[in-house]
Amino acid sequence: MGESWRMTVWGVRGSNPTPEADFLGYGGNTSCFSVDCGGTLAVFDAGSGLTGLGEYMARPGGPRRADIFLSHLHLDHVQGLVSFRPFFFPSKEVHLYGRPGLRESLERLLSPPWWPVGLANFSAEVQVHEMCPGGAVSLPGGERAEAMEGRHPDGCFYYRLEGGGKRVVYALDCEPDGEMARQLADFARGADLLVWDANFVEEDLKPGWGHSTWRQGLDIARGAGIKRVLMAHYAGSYDDRFLRGQEALAREASGSVYFAREGLVMEL
C-alpha cells in the first residue's frame, strides 16, 4: 500500500485572518494544507497559513520542493504567497498549479503596486502550470493530482490526490447543490480523507456565495464511502466556543468527522 501520508493543517479560516485570542484555539490563518507523501510535498491553497509552511521549508533540512495547488485566486487563498520564504532560496523549487490564466493572474498580483517583487524576482526555481477541468498532473513520487471544476463565484477547482493506494480530496469553497453534489461524490468516492468547506452553519447559509456546511459534507461522505472528513474554512465570526459546539454536534453525528485546527497532523 506504500508509505503513510501525513497531512498538516496550516490555515483553517475563510475570507480573512482572525488573530484575536478567542479564535486561536482552532487557528486564525486562512486556508493552507500540506500532504507529505513520503518525498512529495503537495500543498493545497496559499492562504496566510502558507507563511508557516514556508518557515518549515526554510529550516535546515526542510523540503526542497513544494507543489502548490490553488483552488482559486480569491485573496484569502493566495495572500500567503507574498510572505513565502522559499521563493528566495536558490536551492528550492516551487510549482504552482491552477485554472487557465493562472500565470497572467499571478504576474499581476505579485507586482507593483500590489507587491514590490514578483515571479521574475524570485531566486528559487518557480514553475506555473495551468490545468483544465478533468486535467491531471504527475508528481515526483508518482502521485497523481486531478482537477474538477467547482461551484463558487469566479470559478474554483477541487483536487484529488492519489498514489500508493491512498486518496485525498480537497473541496473548499463549495456550494454542493443538485448536480454538483452528485459530481463531487463521484470525484471523491472512496477517499481516505475529504477536506470540506464548513464555512457556514445552516441558518447562516447564503445562496450564491459558494459555500457549504459540515452537515452537507457529511452527507456527501456517507454517500461516497469516504473514510474521514476534515472540516475547515470557518467563517470569520465563528470563534472557538462556537466551533467547539459545532464540532461536538458533528462528532455525535459521525465518528469520522474532524474539525481542522492549525498544527493538526493526520496520518493517512
mmCIF file of C-alpha atoms in Angstrom:
data_model
loop_
_atom_site.group_PDB
_atom_site.id
_atom_site.type_symbol
_atom_site.label_atom_id
_atom_site.label_comp_id
_atom_site.label_asym_id
_atom_site.label_seq_id
_atom_site.Cartn_x
_atom_site.Cartn_y
_atom_site.Cartn_z
ATOM 1 C CA MET A 1 0.000 0.000 0.000
ATOM 2 C CA GLY A 2 3.046 2.326 0.053
ATOM 3 C CA GLU A 3 4.299 4.780 2.661
ATOM 4 C CA SER A 4 1.971 6.555 5.044
ATOM 5 C CA TRP A 5 0.969 10.098 4.140
ATOM 6 C CA ARG A 6 0.877 12.944 6.616
ATOM 7 C CA MET A 7 -1.491 15.903 6.285
ATOM 8 C CA THR A 8 -0.636 19.064 8.219
ATOM 9 C CA VAL A 9 -3.057 21.949 8.754
ATOM 10 C CA TRP A 10 -1.501 25.424 8.371
ATOM 11 C CA GLY A 11 -4.606 27.601 7.945
ATOM 12 C CA VAL A 12 -8.310 26.999 8.613
ATOM 13 C CA ARG A 13 -10.186 30.276 8.052
ATOM 14 C CA GLY A 14 -12.203 31.688 5.185
ATOM 15 C CA SER A 15 -12.360 35.291 3.953
ATOM 16 C CA ASN A 16 -9.793 36.866 6.286
ATOM 17 C CA PRO A 17 -7.324 36.010 9.063
ATOM 18 C CA THR A 18 -8.626 36.201 12.632
ATOM 19 C CA PRO A 19 -5.724 36.839 15.038
ATOM 20 C CA GLU A 20 -7.919 37.586 18.057
ATOM 21 C CA ALA A 21 -7.435 35.458 21.197
ATOM 22 C CA ASP A 22 -10.910 33.903 21.022
ATOM 23 C CA PHE A 23 -10.089 32.399 17.610
ATOM 24 C CA LEU A 24 -6.633 30.915 18.177
ATOM 25 C CA GLY A 25 -7.719 27.548 19.545
ATOM 26 C CA TYR A 26 -8.695 26.488 16.036
ATOM 27 C CA GLY A 27 -6.433 28.992 14.323
ATOM 28 C CA GLY A 28 -6.639 32.371 12.688
ATOM 29 C CA ASN A 29 -4.870 31.875 9.333
ATOM 30 C CA THR A 30 -6.627 31.367 6.016
ATOM 31 C CA SER A 31 -6.585 28.138 4.053
ATOM 32 C CA CYS A 32 -3.442 26.079 3.624
ATOM 33 C CA PHE A 33 -2.956 22.309 3.949
ATOM 34 C CA SER A 34 0.016 20.139 3.068
ATOM 35 C CA VAL A 35 0.293 16.419 2.383
ATOM 36 C CA ASP A 36 3.700 14.822 2.803
ATOM 37 C CA CYS A 37 3.533 11.743 0.617
ATOM 38 C CA GLY A 38 6.962 10.488 1.652
ATOM 39 C CA GLY A 39 9.053 12.608 -0.670
ATOM 40 C CA THR A 40 6.417 14.705 -2.418
ATOM 41 C CA LEU A 41 5.050 17.750 -0.586
ATOM 42 C CA ALA A 42 1.633 18.563 -2.067
ATOM 43 C CA VAL A 43 0.127 21.821 -0.795
ATOM 44 C CA PHE A 44 -3.480 22.903 -1.168
ATOM 45 C CA ASP A 45 -4.063 26.654 -1.292
ATOM 46 C CA ALA A 46 -1.806 29.521 -0.305
ATOM 47 C CA GLY A 47 -3.736 31.445 2.323
ATOM 48 C CA SER A 48 -1.927 33.188 5.161
ATOM 49 C CA GLY A 49 -1.184 29.745 6.627
ATOM 50 C CA LEU A 50 1.372 29.287 3.838
ATOM 51 C CA THR A 51 3.719 31.568 5.793
ATOM 52 C CA GLY A 52 4.153 28.905 8.476
ATOM 53 C CA LEU A 53 4.720 26.209 5.879
ATOM 54 C CA GLY A 54 7.354 28.425 4.274
ATOM 55 C CA GLU A 55 9.175 28.769 7.597
ATOM 56 C CA TYR A 56 9.157 24.980 7.929
ATOM 57 C CA MET A 57 10.596 24.583 4.423
ATOM 58 C CA ALA A 58 13.269 27.205 5.123
ATOM 59 C CA ARG A 59 14.724 25.304 8.078
ATOM 60 C CA PRO A 60 17.954 23.351 7.549
ATOM 61 C CA GLY A 61 16.982 20.044 6.011
ATOM 62 C CA GLY A 62 13.478 21.285 5.104
ATOM 63 C CA PRO A 63 11.742 20.067 1.945
ATOM 64 C CA ARG A 64 13.409 21.260 -1.239
ATOM 65 C CA ARG A 65 10.290 21.263 -3.411
ATOM 66 C CA ALA A 66 6.633 22.158 -2.949
ATOM 67 C CA ASP A 67 3.782 21.532 -5.389
ATOM 68 C CA ILE A 68 1.094 24.116 -4.566
ATOM 69 C CA PHE A 69 -2.428 23.575 -5.914
ATOM 70 C CA LEU A 70 -4.524 26.753 -5.885
ATOM 71 C CA SER A 71 -8.279 26.238 -5.783
ATOM 72 C CA HIS A 72 -8.879 29.803 -6.997
ATOM 73 C CA LEU A 73 -7.454 33.291 -6.695
ATOM 74 C CA HIS A 74 -9.663 34.972 -4.117
ATOM 75 C CA LEU A 75 -7.339 36.791 -1.743
ATOM 76 C CA ASP A 76 -7.897 34.521 1.249
ATOM 77 C CA HIS A 77 -6.495 31.636 -0.812
ATOM 78 C CA VAL A 78 -3.386 33.345 -2.211
ATOM 79 C CA GLN A 79 -2.332 36.000 0.321
ATOM 80 C CA GLY A 80 0.374 33.740 1.748
ATOM 81 C CA LEU A 81 2.336 33.900 -1.499
ATOM 82 C CA VAL A 82 3.678 37.346 -0.597
ATOM 83 C CA SER A 83 5.416 36.008 2.531
ATOM 84 C CA PHE A 84 6.523 32.570 1.290
ATOM 85 C CA ARG A 85 10.247 32.475 2.152
ATOM 86 C CA PRO A 86 11.223 29.545 -0.108
ATOM 87 C CA PHE A 87 10.747 31.837 -3.134
ATOM 88 C CA PHE A 88 14.038 33.476 -2.125
ATOM 89 C CA PHE A 89 16.137 30.311 -1.738
ATOM 90 C CA PRO A 90 18.051 29.280 -4.894
ATOM 91 C CA SER A 91 18.007 25.693 -3.628
ATOM 92 C CA LYS A 92 14.192 25.500 -3.565
ATOM 93 C CA GLU A 93 11.752 24.516 -6.291
ATOM 94 C CA VAL A 94 8.124 25.688 -6.253
ATOM 95 C CA HIS A 95 5.440 24.505 -8.662
ATOM 96 C CA LEU A 96 2.133 26.401 -8.754
ATOM 97 C CA TYR A 97 -0.983 24.816 -10.270
ATOM 98 C CA GLY A 98 -4.376 26.318 -11.028
ATOM 99 C CA ARG A 99 -7.024 27.299 -13.516
ATOM 100 C CA PRO A 100 -6.332 28.616 -17.039
ATOM 101 C CA GLY A 101 -4.932 32.138 -16.865
ATOM 102 C CA LEU A 102 -3.021 31.408 -13.653
ATOM 103 C CA ARG A 103 0.323 32.786 -14.831
ATOM 104 C CA GLU A 104 -1.138 36.100 -16.021
ATOM 105 C CA SER A 105 -3.081 36.494 -12.783
ATOM 106 C CA LEU A 106 -0.058 35.773 -10.586
ATOM 107 C CA GLU A 107 2.098 38.171 -12.571
ATOM 108 C CA ARG A 108 -0.476 40.907 -11.895
ATOM 109 C CA LEU A 109 -0.879 40.006 -8.223
ATOM 110 C CA LEU A 110 2.839 39.732 -7.469
ATOM 111 C CA SER A 111 3.912 43.034 -8.967
ATOM 112 C CA PRO A 112 3.812 46.756 -8.172
ATOM 113 C CA PRO A 113 1.775 48.477 -6.906
ATOM 114 C CA TRP A 114 0.282 45.437 -5.155
ATOM 115 C CA TRP A 115 3.666 43.958 -4.132
ATOM 116 C CA PRO A 116 7.240 45.046 -4.818
ATOM 117 C CA VAL A 117 8.567 41.694 -6.093
ATOM 118 C CA GLY A 118 7.166 39.079 -8.433
ATOM 119 C CA LEU A 119 7.793 35.813 -10.240
ATOM 120 C CA ALA A 120 10.786 37.199 -12.147
ATOM 121 C CA ASN A 121 12.485 38.332 -8.918
ATOM 122 C CA PHE A 122 12.441 35.013 -7.096
ATOM 123 C CA SER A 123 15.729 33.130 -6.826
ATOM 124 C CA ALA A 124 14.009 29.757 -6.386
ATOM 125 C CA GLU A 125 13.023 27.767 -9.443
ATOM 126 C CA VAL A 126 9.336 28.656 -9.877
ATOM 127 C CA GLN A 127 7.131 26.981 -12.462
ATOM 128 C CA VAL A 128 3.467 27.756 -13.166
ATOM 129 C CA HIS A 129 1.188 25.010 -14.514
ATOM 130 C CA GLU A 130 -2.276 25.785 -15.861
ATOM 131 C CA MET A 131 -4.779 22.938 -15.681
ATOM 132 C CA CYS A 132 -8.161 22.354 -17.297
ATOM 133 C CA PRO A 133 -11.130 20.680 -15.581
ATOM 134 C CA GLY A 134 -10.525 16.942 -15.678
ATOM 135 C CA GLY A 135 -6.827 17.532 -16.265
ATOM 136 C CA ALA A 136 -4.228 15.691 -14.225
ATOM 137 C CA VAL A 137 -0.528 16.025 -13.410
ATOM 138 C CA SER A 138 2.061 13.547 -12.168
ATOM 139 C CA LEU A 139 4.156 14.432 -9.129
ATOM 140 C CA PRO A 140 7.753 13.438 -8.321
ATOM 141 C CA GLY A 141 6.837 10.433 -6.190
ATOM 142 C CA GLY A 142 4.462 9.011 -8.785
ATOM 143 C CA GLU A 143 1.346 10.560 -7.222
ATOM 144 C CA ARG A 144 -1.390 11.903 -9.491
ATOM 145 C CA ALA A 145 -3.396 15.095 -8.918
ATOM 146 C CA GLU A 146 -6.613 15.736 -10.866
ATOM 147 C CA ALA A 147 -8.747 18.884 -11.004
ATOM 148 C CA MET A 148 -12.541 19.165 -11.009
ATOM 149 C CA GLU A 149 -14.493 22.326 -11.815
ATOM 150 C CA GLY A 150 -16.292 23.516 -8.706
ATOM 151 C CA ARG A 151 -19.162 25.818 -7.874
ATOM 152 C CA HIS A 152 -18.003 29.125 -6.458
ATOM 153 C CA PRO A 153 -18.111 32.758 -7.658
ATOM 154 C CA ASP A 154 -15.380 33.407 -10.280
ATOM 155 C CA GLY A 155 -14.717 29.676 -10.624
ATOM 156 C CA CYS A 156 -12.899 27.161 -8.473
ATOM 157 C CA PHE A 157 -11.036 23.854 -8.687
ATOM 158 C CA TYR A 158 -11.317 20.892 -6.360
ATOM 159 C CA TYR A 159 -8.423 18.438 -6.346
ATOM 160 C CA ARG A 160 -7.986 14.695 -5.916
ATOM 161 C CA LEU A 161 -4.535 13.428 -4.928
ATOM 162 C CA GLU A 162 -3.880 9.711 -5.406
ATOM 163 C CA GLY A 163 -0.935 7.373 -5.002
ATOM 164 C CA GLY A 164 0.216 4.302 -3.123
ATOM 165 C CA GLY A 165 -3.363 3.175 -2.606
ATOM 166 C CA LYS A 166 -4.335 6.456 -0.938
ATOM 167 C CA ARG A 167 -6.735 9.205 -1.996
ATOM 168 C CA VAL A 168 -7.240 12.721 -0.597
ATOM 169 C CA VAL A 169 -9.846 15.147 -1.967
ATOM 170 C CA TYR A 170 -9.719 18.883 -1.319
ATOM 171 C CA ALA A 171 -13.034 20.708 -1.841
ATOM 172 C CA LEU A 172 -13.115 24.092 -0.161
ATOM 173 C CA ASP A 173 -15.346 26.948 -1.330
ATOM 174 C CA CYS A 174 -18.091 24.626 -2.474
ATOM 175 C CA GLU A 175 -21.839 25.070 -2.887
ATOM 176 C CA PRO A 176 -22.954 21.458 -3.458
ATOM 177 C CA ASP A 177 -26.448 21.857 -4.881
ATOM 178 C CA GLY A 178 -28.042 19.271 -7.168
ATOM 179 C CA GLU A 179 -25.782 18.037 -9.933
ATOM 180 C CA MET A 180 -22.664 19.492 -8.314
ATOM 181 C CA ALA A 181 -23.211 17.312 -5.225
ATOM 182 C CA ARG A 182 -23.520 14.204 -7.421
ATOM 183 C CA GLN A 183 -20.424 15.072 -9.444
ATOM 184 C CA LEU A 184 -18.403 15.764 -6.327
ATOM 185 C CA ALA A 185 -19.500 12.490 -4.709
ATOM 186 C CA ASP A 186 -18.260 10.618 -7.780
ATOM 187 C CA PHE A 187 -14.999 12.577 -7.792
ATOM 188 C CA ALA A 188 -14.354 11.860 -4.110
ATOM 189 C CA ARG A 189 -15.692 8.298 -3.978
ATOM 190 C CA GLY A 190 -13.720 6.033 -1.664
ATOM 191 C CA ALA A 191 -11.359 8.780 -0.484
ATOM 192 C CA ASP A 192 -9.369 8.274 2.688
ATOM 193 C CA LEU A 193 -9.916 11.946 3.532
ATOM 194 C CA LEU A 194 -12.152 14.739 2.267
ATOM 195 C CA VAL A 195 -11.198 18.301 3.230
ATOM 196 C CA TRP A 196 -14.538 20.100 3.262
ATOM 197 C CA ASP A 197 -15.919 23.635 3.260
ATOM 198 C CA ALA A 198 -17.684 24.113 6.612
ATOM 199 C CA ASN A 199 -17.818 27.881 6.196
ATOM 200 C CA PHE A 200 -21.386 28.253 7.470
ATOM 201 C CA VAL A 201 -23.989 26.559 9.620
ATOM 202 C CA GLU A 202 -27.433 26.083 8.086
ATOM 203 C CA GLU A 203 -29.008 29.245 9.458
ATOM 204 C CA ASP A 204 -26.184 31.384 8.024
ATOM 205 C CA LEU A 205 -26.037 29.883 4.519
ATOM 206 C CA LYS A 206 -26.237 32.450 1.724
ATOM 207 C CA PRO A 207 -27.295 31.028 -1.666
ATOM 208 C CA GLY A 208 -24.907 32.005 -4.416
ATOM 209 C CA TRP A 209 -21.978 32.689 -2.089
ATOM 210 C CA GLY A 210 -20.383 29.345 -2.967
ATOM 211 C CA HIS A 211 -20.098 27.811 0.497
ATOM 212 C CA SER A 212 -21.369 24.836 2.462
ATOM 213 C CA THR A 213 -21.992 23.370 5.936
ATOM 214 C CA TRP A 214 -20.462 20.459 7.786
ATOM 215 C CA ARG A 215 -23.766 18.592 7.503
ATOM 216 C CA GLN A 216 -23.669 18.801 3.701
ATOM 217 C CA GLY A 217 -20.124 17.484 3.716
ATOM 218 C CA LEU A 218 -21.105 14.596 5.936
ATOM 219 C CA ASP A 219 -23.995 13.720 3.599
ATOM 220 C CA ILE A 220 -21.628 13.552 0.629
ATOM 221 C CA ALA A 221 -19.109 11.495 2.593
ATOM 222 C CA ARG A 222 -21.720 8.953 3.621
ATOM 223 C CA GLY A 223 -22.984 8.535 0.063
ATOM 224 C CA ALA A 224 -19.489 8.270 -1.425
ATOM 225 C CA GLY A 225 -17.922 5.878 1.068
ATOM 226 C CA ILE A 226 -15.358 8.413 2.313
ATOM 227 C CA LYS A 227 -13.458 7.299 5.389
ATOM 228 C CA ARG A 228 -12.817 10.647 7.142
ATOM 229 C CA VAL A 229 -13.923 14.259 6.663
ATOM 230 C CA LEU A 230 -11.895 17.259 7.799
ATOM 231 C CA MET A 231 -13.993 20.412 8.193
ATOM 232 C CA ALA A 232 -12.359 23.785 7.527
ATOM 233 C CA HIS A 233 -12.712 27.293 6.034
ATOM 234 C CA TYR A 234 -14.639 28.593 9.046
ATOM 235 C CA ALA A 235 -16.418 31.932 8.822
ATOM 236 C CA GLY A 236 -14.539 34.789 10.440
ATOM 237 C CA SER A 237 -17.296 35.320 13.002
ATOM 238 C CA TYR A 238 -17.136 31.749 14.372
ATOM 239 C CA ASP A 239 -14.968 31.853 17.472
ATOM 240 C CA ASP A 240 -13.510 28.894 19.361
ATOM 241 C CA ARG A 241 -16.519 28.482 21.628
ATOM 242 C CA PHE A 242 -18.907 28.327 18.685
ATOM 243 C CA LEU A 243 -16.716 25.873 16.763
ATOM 244 C CA ARG A 244 -16.358 23.592 19.786
ATOM 245 C CA GLY A 245 -20.145 23.354 19.932
ATOM 246 C CA GLN A 246 -20.396 22.566 16.227
ATOM 247 C CA GLU A 247 -17.624 20.001 16.459
ATOM 248 C CA ALA A 248 -19.433 18.244 19.308
ATOM 249 C CA LEU A 249 -22.629 18.066 17.231
ATOM 250 C CA ALA A 250 -20.705 16.750 14.232
ATOM 251 C CA ARG A 251 -18.960 14.091 16.286
ATOM 252 C CA GLU A 252 -22.314 12.943 17.615
ATOM 253 C CA ALA A 253 -23.488 12.541 14.026
ATOM 254 C CA SER A 254 -20.379 10.659 12.880
ATOM 255 C CA GLY A 255 -17.131 9.483 14.389
ATOM 256 C CA SER A 256 -15.432 10.081 11.035
ATOM 257 C CA VAL A 257 -15.754 13.891 11.246
ATOM 258 C CA TYR A 258 -12.932 16.143 12.449
ATOM 259 C CA PHE A 259 -12.648 19.932 12.691
ATOM 260 C CA ALA A 260 -9.337 21.329 11.456
ATOM 261 C CA ARG A 261 -7.043 23.123 13.895
ATOM 262 C CA GLU A 262 -3.795 24.756 12.911
ATOM 263 C CA GLY A 263 -0.949 22.388 13.686
ATOM 264 C CA LEU A 264 -3.165 19.303 13.418
ATOM 265 C CA VAL A 265 -1.357 16.363 11.783
ATOM 266 C CA MET A 266 -3.343 13.439 10.365
ATOM 267 C CA GLU A 267 -1.745 10.167 9.335
ATOM 268 C CA LEU A 268 -3.298 8.617 6.238
#
